[in-house]
């Protein structure tokens, strides 16, 4: 079986998409290829998102926001969007999911923890739908 590729996309690629990528790497290991990108990437990952993930033993501090490319969408089996609206490219035949999640930008740790936990639940459901235990 081929390894599925999942691309997480949000505007700044600094919070939600980075947390989702961190969860997927943590839960799936090398059974899934994980990509994340943003339509207008920030200069660095949101420090509160880094802190929230560190609380559950996942280090995303070294990750860098990346600019979304058509190539990343092309190579992905599943594209998960998180509030990037019309900036997300659409390619026929790709599986798309749109996850409506609060944006952690400008929020304190107390507000980001429930976003982190919701992302974990959604990543677990995504893995189940891909048949990756």
Short mmCIF file of N, CA and C in Angstrom, two decimals:
data_model
loop_
_atom_site.label_atom_id
_atom_site.label_comp_id
_atom_site.label_asym_id
_atom_site.label_seq_id
_atom_site.Cartn_x
_atom_site.Cartn_y
_atom_site.Cartn_z
N UNK A 1 0.84 -1.19 0.00
CA UNK A 1 0.00 0.00 0.00
C UNK A 1 0.88 1.25 0.00
N UNK A 2 0.46 2.25 -0.75
CA UNK A 2 1.24 3.48 -0.78
C UNK A 2 0.95 4.31 0.47
N UNK A 3 1.89 5.14 0.83
CA UNK A 3 1.75 6.01 1.99
C UNK A 3 0.92 7.22 1.59
N UNK A 4 -0.20 7.47 2.28
CA UNK A 4 -1.00 8.65 1.93
C UNK A 4 -0.28 9.94 2.34
N UNK A 5 -0.53 10.99 1.58
CA UNK A 5 0.03 12.31 1.88
C UNK A 5 -1.11 13.24 2.26
N UNK A 6 -0.95 13.92 3.40
CA UNK A 6 -1.95 14.86 3.89
C UNK A 6 -1.32 16.24 3.96
N UNK A 7 -2.01 17.23 3.40
CA UNK A 7 -1.58 18.62 3.43
C UNK A 7 -2.55 19.42 4.29
N UNK A 8 -2.01 20.11 5.30
CA UNK A 8 -2.80 21.00 6.15
C UNK A 8 -2.53 22.43 5.71
N UNK A 9 -3.60 23.20 5.47
CA UNK A 9 -3.46 24.56 4.96
C UNK A 9 -4.25 25.53 5.81
N UNK A 10 -3.59 26.60 6.27
CA UNK A 10 -4.29 27.75 6.83
C UNK A 10 -3.58 29.00 6.31
N UNK A 11 -4.06 30.16 6.65
CA UNK A 11 -3.53 31.38 6.04
C UNK A 11 -2.05 31.57 6.38
N UNK A 12 -1.72 31.56 7.67
CA UNK A 12 -0.35 31.91 8.08
C UNK A 12 0.55 30.69 8.32
N UNK A 13 -0.02 29.48 8.33
CA UNK A 13 0.75 28.26 8.56
C UNK A 13 1.58 28.39 9.84
N UNK A 14 0.95 29.00 10.86
CA UNK A 14 1.67 29.27 12.10
C UNK A 14 1.00 28.66 13.32
N UNK A 15 -0.26 28.27 13.21
CA UNK A 15 -1.00 27.77 14.37
C UNK A 15 -1.70 26.46 14.10
N UNK A 16 -2.94 26.56 13.58
CA UNK A 16 -3.77 25.37 13.39
C UNK A 16 -3.10 24.31 12.51
N UNK A 17 -2.60 24.72 11.35
CA UNK A 17 -2.00 23.74 10.44
C UNK A 17 -0.73 23.13 11.02
N UNK A 18 0.03 23.92 11.77
CA UNK A 18 1.25 23.39 12.40
C UNK A 18 0.90 22.40 13.51
N UNK A 19 -0.14 22.71 14.30
CA UNK A 19 -0.56 21.78 15.35
C UNK A 19 -1.09 20.49 14.73
N UNK A 20 -1.88 20.62 13.66
CA UNK A 20 -2.43 19.43 13.00
C UNK A 20 -1.30 18.56 12.44
N UNK A 21 -0.31 19.19 11.80
CA UNK A 21 0.82 18.44 11.26
C UNK A 21 1.59 17.75 12.39
N UNK A 22 1.76 18.45 13.50
CA UNK A 22 2.45 17.87 14.65
C UNK A 22 1.71 16.65 15.20
N UNK A 23 0.39 16.77 15.33
CA UNK A 23 -0.41 15.63 15.79
C UNK A 23 -0.31 14.46 14.83
N UNK A 24 -0.41 14.74 13.52
CA UNK A 24 -0.40 13.64 12.55
C UNK A 24 0.95 12.92 12.55
N UNK A 25 2.03 13.68 12.61
CA UNK A 25 3.36 13.05 12.70
C UNK A 25 3.46 12.19 13.96
N UNK A 26 2.97 12.73 15.06
CA UNK A 26 3.04 12.04 16.35
C UNK A 26 2.22 10.75 16.35
N UNK A 27 1.01 10.82 15.81
CA UNK A 27 0.10 9.68 15.88
C UNK A 27 0.33 8.64 14.77
N UNK A 28 0.82 9.08 13.61
CA UNK A 28 0.96 8.16 12.48
C UNK A 28 2.40 7.77 12.17
N UNK A 29 3.35 8.53 12.70
CA UNK A 29 4.74 8.22 12.39
C UNK A 29 5.00 8.29 10.89
N UNK A 30 5.68 7.27 10.37
CA UNK A 30 6.02 7.28 8.94
C UNK A 30 4.94 6.63 8.07
N UNK A 31 3.77 6.35 8.64
CA UNK A 31 2.70 5.73 7.86
C UNK A 31 1.92 6.75 7.03
N UNK A 32 2.17 8.03 7.27
CA UNK A 32 1.54 9.11 6.52
C UNK A 32 2.60 10.18 6.26
N UNK A 33 2.63 10.70 5.03
CA UNK A 33 3.49 11.84 4.74
C UNK A 33 2.71 13.10 5.08
N UNK A 34 3.34 13.99 5.84
CA UNK A 34 2.66 15.18 6.36
C UNK A 34 3.26 16.44 5.76
N UNK A 35 2.40 17.28 5.20
CA UNK A 35 2.80 18.58 4.68
C UNK A 35 1.92 19.65 5.32
N UNK A 36 2.46 20.86 5.46
CA UNK A 36 1.61 21.98 5.88
C UNK A 36 2.12 23.23 5.18
N UNK A 37 1.20 24.16 4.94
CA UNK A 37 1.55 25.38 4.21
C UNK A 37 0.49 26.45 4.47
N UNK A 38 0.81 27.66 4.07
CA UNK A 38 -0.11 28.77 4.24
C UNK A 38 -0.17 29.64 3.00
N UNK A 39 -1.31 30.28 2.78
CA UNK A 39 -1.46 31.16 1.62
C UNK A 39 -0.69 32.47 1.81
N UNK A 40 -0.48 32.87 3.08
CA UNK A 40 0.32 34.05 3.42
C UNK A 40 1.11 33.71 4.68
N UNK A 41 2.17 32.89 4.55
CA UNK A 41 2.84 32.36 5.73
C UNK A 41 3.45 33.44 6.63
N UNK A 42 3.36 33.19 7.92
CA UNK A 42 3.97 34.07 8.92
C UNK A 42 5.48 33.85 8.94
N UNK A 43 6.17 34.66 9.72
CA UNK A 43 7.61 34.52 9.83
C UNK A 43 8.04 33.36 10.69
N UNK A 44 7.16 32.96 11.62
CA UNK A 44 7.49 31.85 12.51
C UNK A 44 6.21 31.23 13.05
N UNK A 45 6.35 30.06 13.65
CA UNK A 45 5.20 29.37 14.24
C UNK A 45 4.76 30.14 15.50
N UNK A 46 3.46 30.20 15.71
CA UNK A 46 2.87 30.87 16.86
C UNK A 46 3.46 30.27 18.15
N UNK A 47 4.10 31.09 18.99
CA UNK A 47 4.72 30.55 20.21
C UNK A 47 3.72 29.91 21.18
N UNK A 48 2.47 30.38 21.18
CA UNK A 48 1.47 29.76 22.05
C UNK A 48 1.08 28.38 21.52
N UNK A 49 1.04 28.21 20.19
CA UNK A 49 0.80 26.89 19.61
C UNK A 49 1.96 25.95 19.96
N UNK A 50 3.18 26.46 19.89
CA UNK A 50 4.36 25.67 20.28
C UNK A 50 4.24 25.23 21.74
N UNK A 51 3.86 26.16 22.61
CA UNK A 51 3.71 25.86 24.04
C UNK A 51 2.61 24.82 24.28
N UNK A 52 1.47 25.00 23.61
CA UNK A 52 0.35 24.07 23.79
C UNK A 52 0.74 22.65 23.36
N UNK A 53 1.46 22.53 22.26
CA UNK A 53 1.88 21.21 21.78
C UNK A 53 2.96 20.63 22.70
N UNK A 54 3.86 21.47 23.21
CA UNK A 54 4.90 20.99 24.13
C UNK A 54 4.27 20.39 25.39
N UNK A 55 3.13 20.92 25.80
CA UNK A 55 2.44 20.39 26.99
C UNK A 55 2.03 18.93 26.81
N UNK A 56 1.83 18.49 25.57
CA UNK A 56 1.45 17.10 25.29
C UNK A 56 2.61 16.32 24.69
N UNK A 57 3.82 16.87 24.82
CA UNK A 57 5.01 16.14 24.41
C UNK A 57 5.33 16.17 22.93
N UNK A 58 4.80 17.15 22.20
CA UNK A 58 5.06 17.26 20.76
C UNK A 58 5.79 18.58 20.50
N UNK A 59 6.97 18.49 19.89
CA UNK A 59 7.80 19.66 19.64
C UNK A 59 7.61 20.14 18.21
N UNK A 60 7.00 21.32 18.05
CA UNK A 60 6.87 21.92 16.72
C UNK A 60 7.69 23.21 16.64
N UNK A 61 8.54 23.45 17.63
CA UNK A 61 9.29 24.71 17.71
C UNK A 61 10.21 24.94 16.51
N UNK A 62 10.74 23.87 15.94
CA UNK A 62 11.71 24.03 14.85
C UNK A 62 11.04 24.14 13.47
N UNK A 63 9.73 24.01 13.42
CA UNK A 63 9.03 24.05 12.13
C UNK A 63 8.93 25.49 11.63
N UNK A 64 8.95 25.65 10.32
CA UNK A 64 8.86 26.96 9.70
C UNK A 64 7.62 27.04 8.82
N UNK A 65 6.85 28.13 8.91
CA UNK A 65 5.73 28.32 7.99
C UNK A 65 6.23 28.32 6.54
N UNK A 66 5.46 27.66 5.68
CA UNK A 66 5.83 27.54 4.26
C UNK A 66 4.72 28.10 3.39
N UNK A 67 5.11 28.59 2.23
CA UNK A 67 4.14 29.11 1.26
C UNK A 67 3.47 27.95 0.54
N UNK A 68 2.18 28.02 0.45
CA UNK A 68 1.39 27.00 -0.25
C UNK A 68 1.75 27.00 -1.74
N UNK A 69 1.97 25.82 -2.28
CA UNK A 69 2.28 25.69 -3.71
C UNK A 69 1.30 24.72 -4.36
N UNK A 70 1.11 24.89 -5.66
CA UNK A 70 0.29 23.94 -6.41
C UNK A 70 0.89 22.54 -6.33
N UNK A 71 2.23 22.46 -6.32
CA UNK A 71 2.91 21.16 -6.26
C UNK A 71 2.54 20.40 -4.98
N UNK A 72 2.45 21.11 -3.87
CA UNK A 72 2.08 20.46 -2.60
C UNK A 72 0.67 19.89 -2.68
N UNK A 73 -0.24 20.66 -3.30
CA UNK A 73 -1.62 20.18 -3.46
C UNK A 73 -1.64 18.97 -4.39
N UNK A 74 -0.90 19.07 -5.49
CA UNK A 74 -0.85 17.98 -6.48
C UNK A 74 -0.40 16.66 -5.85
N UNK A 75 0.61 16.70 -4.97
CA UNK A 75 1.16 15.45 -4.43
C UNK A 75 0.36 14.92 -3.24
N UNK A 76 -0.66 15.66 -2.80
CA UNK A 76 -1.42 15.27 -1.61
C UNK A 76 -2.64 14.43 -1.97
N UNK A 77 -2.94 13.46 -1.12
CA UNK A 77 -4.15 12.67 -1.26
C UNK A 77 -5.32 13.35 -0.57
N UNK A 78 -5.03 14.02 0.55
CA UNK A 78 -6.05 14.73 1.32
C UNK A 78 -5.54 16.13 1.59
N UNK A 79 -6.38 17.14 1.32
CA UNK A 79 -6.05 18.52 1.62
C UNK A 79 -7.04 19.00 2.69
N UNK A 80 -6.51 19.34 3.86
CA UNK A 80 -7.34 19.83 4.96
C UNK A 80 -7.13 21.33 5.07
N UNK A 81 -8.21 22.09 4.82
CA UNK A 81 -8.14 23.54 4.91
C UNK A 81 -8.71 24.01 6.23
N UNK A 82 -8.17 25.11 6.71
CA UNK A 82 -8.58 25.67 8.00
C UNK A 82 -8.68 27.19 7.86
N UNK A 83 -9.75 27.63 7.26
CA UNK A 83 -10.00 29.07 7.20
C UNK A 83 -9.16 29.82 6.20
N UNK A 84 -8.75 29.18 5.10
CA UNK A 84 -7.96 29.94 4.11
C UNK A 84 -8.84 30.42 2.96
N UNK A 85 -10.11 30.07 2.97
CA UNK A 85 -11.05 30.62 2.01
C UNK A 85 -10.65 30.41 0.56
N UNK A 86 -10.79 31.46 -0.24
CA UNK A 86 -10.54 31.37 -1.68
C UNK A 86 -9.06 31.22 -2.01
N UNK A 87 -8.18 31.42 -1.03
CA UNK A 87 -6.75 31.31 -1.30
C UNK A 87 -6.30 29.86 -1.47
N UNK A 88 -7.15 28.91 -1.07
CA UNK A 88 -6.78 27.50 -1.19
C UNK A 88 -7.02 27.03 -2.62
N UNK A 89 -5.98 26.53 -3.28
CA UNK A 89 -6.18 26.03 -4.64
C UNK A 89 -7.02 24.77 -4.66
N UNK A 90 -7.81 24.61 -5.70
CA UNK A 90 -8.66 23.43 -5.82
C UNK A 90 -8.20 22.61 -7.01
N UNK A 91 -7.98 21.32 -6.79
CA UNK A 91 -7.61 20.41 -7.87
C UNK A 91 -8.65 19.30 -7.91
N UNK A 92 -9.31 19.10 -9.04
CA UNK A 92 -10.31 18.02 -9.13
C UNK A 92 -9.68 16.67 -8.80
N UNK A 93 -10.46 15.84 -8.14
CA UNK A 93 -10.01 14.50 -7.82
C UNK A 93 -9.30 14.38 -6.49
N UNK A 94 -9.04 15.50 -5.84
CA UNK A 94 -8.42 15.47 -4.51
C UNK A 94 -9.51 15.42 -3.46
N UNK A 95 -9.21 14.79 -2.36
CA UNK A 95 -10.14 14.79 -1.23
C UNK A 95 -9.87 16.03 -0.38
N UNK A 96 -10.90 16.82 -0.19
CA UNK A 96 -10.80 18.04 0.61
C UNK A 96 -11.64 17.91 1.87
N UNK A 97 -11.10 18.41 2.97
CA UNK A 97 -11.87 18.57 4.20
C UNK A 97 -11.63 19.98 4.68
N UNK A 98 -12.69 20.65 5.12
CA UNK A 98 -12.52 21.98 5.69
C UNK A 98 -12.84 21.89 7.18
N UNK A 99 -11.85 22.17 8.00
CA UNK A 99 -12.02 22.10 9.45
C UNK A 99 -12.24 23.51 9.98
N UNK A 100 -13.46 23.77 10.44
CA UNK A 100 -13.77 25.07 11.05
C UNK A 100 -13.25 25.06 12.48
N UNK A 101 -12.16 25.75 12.70
CA UNK A 101 -11.52 25.81 14.00
C UNK A 101 -11.21 27.26 14.35
N UNK A 102 -11.29 27.60 15.64
CA UNK A 102 -10.89 28.94 16.05
C UNK A 102 -9.42 29.14 15.73
N UNK A 103 -9.08 30.37 15.39
CA UNK A 103 -7.68 30.71 15.07
C UNK A 103 -6.96 31.01 16.39
N UNK A 104 -5.85 30.32 16.66
CA UNK A 104 -5.11 30.58 17.90
C UNK A 104 -4.33 31.89 17.90
N UNK A 105 -4.24 32.57 16.75
CA UNK A 105 -3.47 33.82 16.67
C UNK A 105 -3.97 34.83 17.70
N UNK A 106 -3.07 35.36 18.49
CA UNK A 106 -3.41 36.38 19.48
C UNK A 106 -4.11 35.86 20.72
N UNK A 107 -4.26 34.54 20.83
CA UNK A 107 -4.95 33.95 21.97
C UNK A 107 -3.93 33.48 23.02
N UNK A 108 -4.39 33.41 24.26
CA UNK A 108 -3.55 32.88 25.33
C UNK A 108 -3.63 31.36 25.36
N UNK A 109 -2.79 30.76 26.17
CA UNK A 109 -2.71 29.30 26.26
C UNK A 109 -4.04 28.67 26.65
N UNK A 110 -4.81 29.33 27.51
CA UNK A 110 -6.09 28.77 27.95
C UNK A 110 -7.06 28.62 26.77
N UNK A 111 -6.98 29.52 25.81
CA UNK A 111 -7.85 29.45 24.63
C UNK A 111 -7.31 28.48 23.59
N UNK A 112 -5.99 28.28 23.56
CA UNK A 112 -5.38 27.43 22.54
C UNK A 112 -5.49 25.95 22.90
N UNK A 113 -5.48 25.60 24.18
CA UNK A 113 -5.57 24.18 24.57
C UNK A 113 -6.79 23.47 23.97
N UNK A 114 -8.01 24.04 24.06
CA UNK A 114 -9.15 23.34 23.46
C UNK A 114 -9.05 23.22 21.94
N UNK A 115 -8.42 24.19 21.26
CA UNK A 115 -8.20 24.09 19.82
C UNK A 115 -7.26 22.92 19.55
N UNK A 116 -6.17 22.84 20.31
CA UNK A 116 -5.21 21.73 20.19
C UNK A 116 -5.91 20.39 20.35
N UNK A 117 -6.76 20.28 21.36
CA UNK A 117 -7.43 19.01 21.64
C UNK A 117 -8.45 18.65 20.57
N UNK A 118 -9.14 19.65 20.02
CA UNK A 118 -10.08 19.41 18.93
C UNK A 118 -9.33 18.95 17.69
N UNK A 119 -8.18 19.55 17.43
CA UNK A 119 -7.37 19.14 16.28
C UNK A 119 -6.95 17.68 16.45
N UNK A 120 -6.55 17.27 17.66
CA UNK A 120 -6.18 15.87 17.87
C UNK A 120 -7.34 14.95 17.51
N UNK A 121 -8.55 15.27 17.96
CA UNK A 121 -9.72 14.44 17.67
C UNK A 121 -9.95 14.33 16.17
N UNK A 122 -9.82 15.45 15.47
CA UNK A 122 -10.04 15.44 14.02
C UNK A 122 -8.95 14.65 13.30
N UNK A 123 -7.70 14.76 13.77
CA UNK A 123 -6.60 14.00 13.17
C UNK A 123 -6.84 12.50 13.38
N UNK A 124 -7.30 12.12 14.57
CA UNK A 124 -7.60 10.70 14.83
C UNK A 124 -8.68 10.19 13.89
N UNK A 125 -9.72 10.99 13.66
CA UNK A 125 -10.79 10.58 12.72
C UNK A 125 -10.25 10.50 11.30
N UNK A 126 -9.38 11.44 10.92
CA UNK A 126 -8.77 11.42 9.60
C UNK A 126 -7.96 10.14 9.41
N UNK A 127 -7.16 9.79 10.40
CA UNK A 127 -6.36 8.56 10.33
C UNK A 127 -7.25 7.34 10.16
N UNK A 128 -8.33 7.29 10.93
CA UNK A 128 -9.26 6.16 10.82
C UNK A 128 -9.84 6.08 9.42
N UNK A 129 -10.19 7.24 8.84
CA UNK A 129 -10.80 7.24 7.50
C UNK A 129 -9.79 6.82 6.43
N UNK A 130 -8.50 7.01 6.72
CA UNK A 130 -7.44 6.59 5.78
C UNK A 130 -7.02 5.15 6.00
N UNK A 131 -7.59 4.53 7.04
CA UNK A 131 -7.22 3.13 7.35
C UNK A 131 -5.84 3.02 7.97
N UNK A 132 -5.38 4.10 8.59
CA UNK A 132 -4.08 4.09 9.25
C UNK A 132 -4.32 4.01 10.75
N UNK A 133 -3.92 2.89 11.35
CA UNK A 133 -4.16 2.69 12.78
C UNK A 133 -3.21 3.45 13.65
#
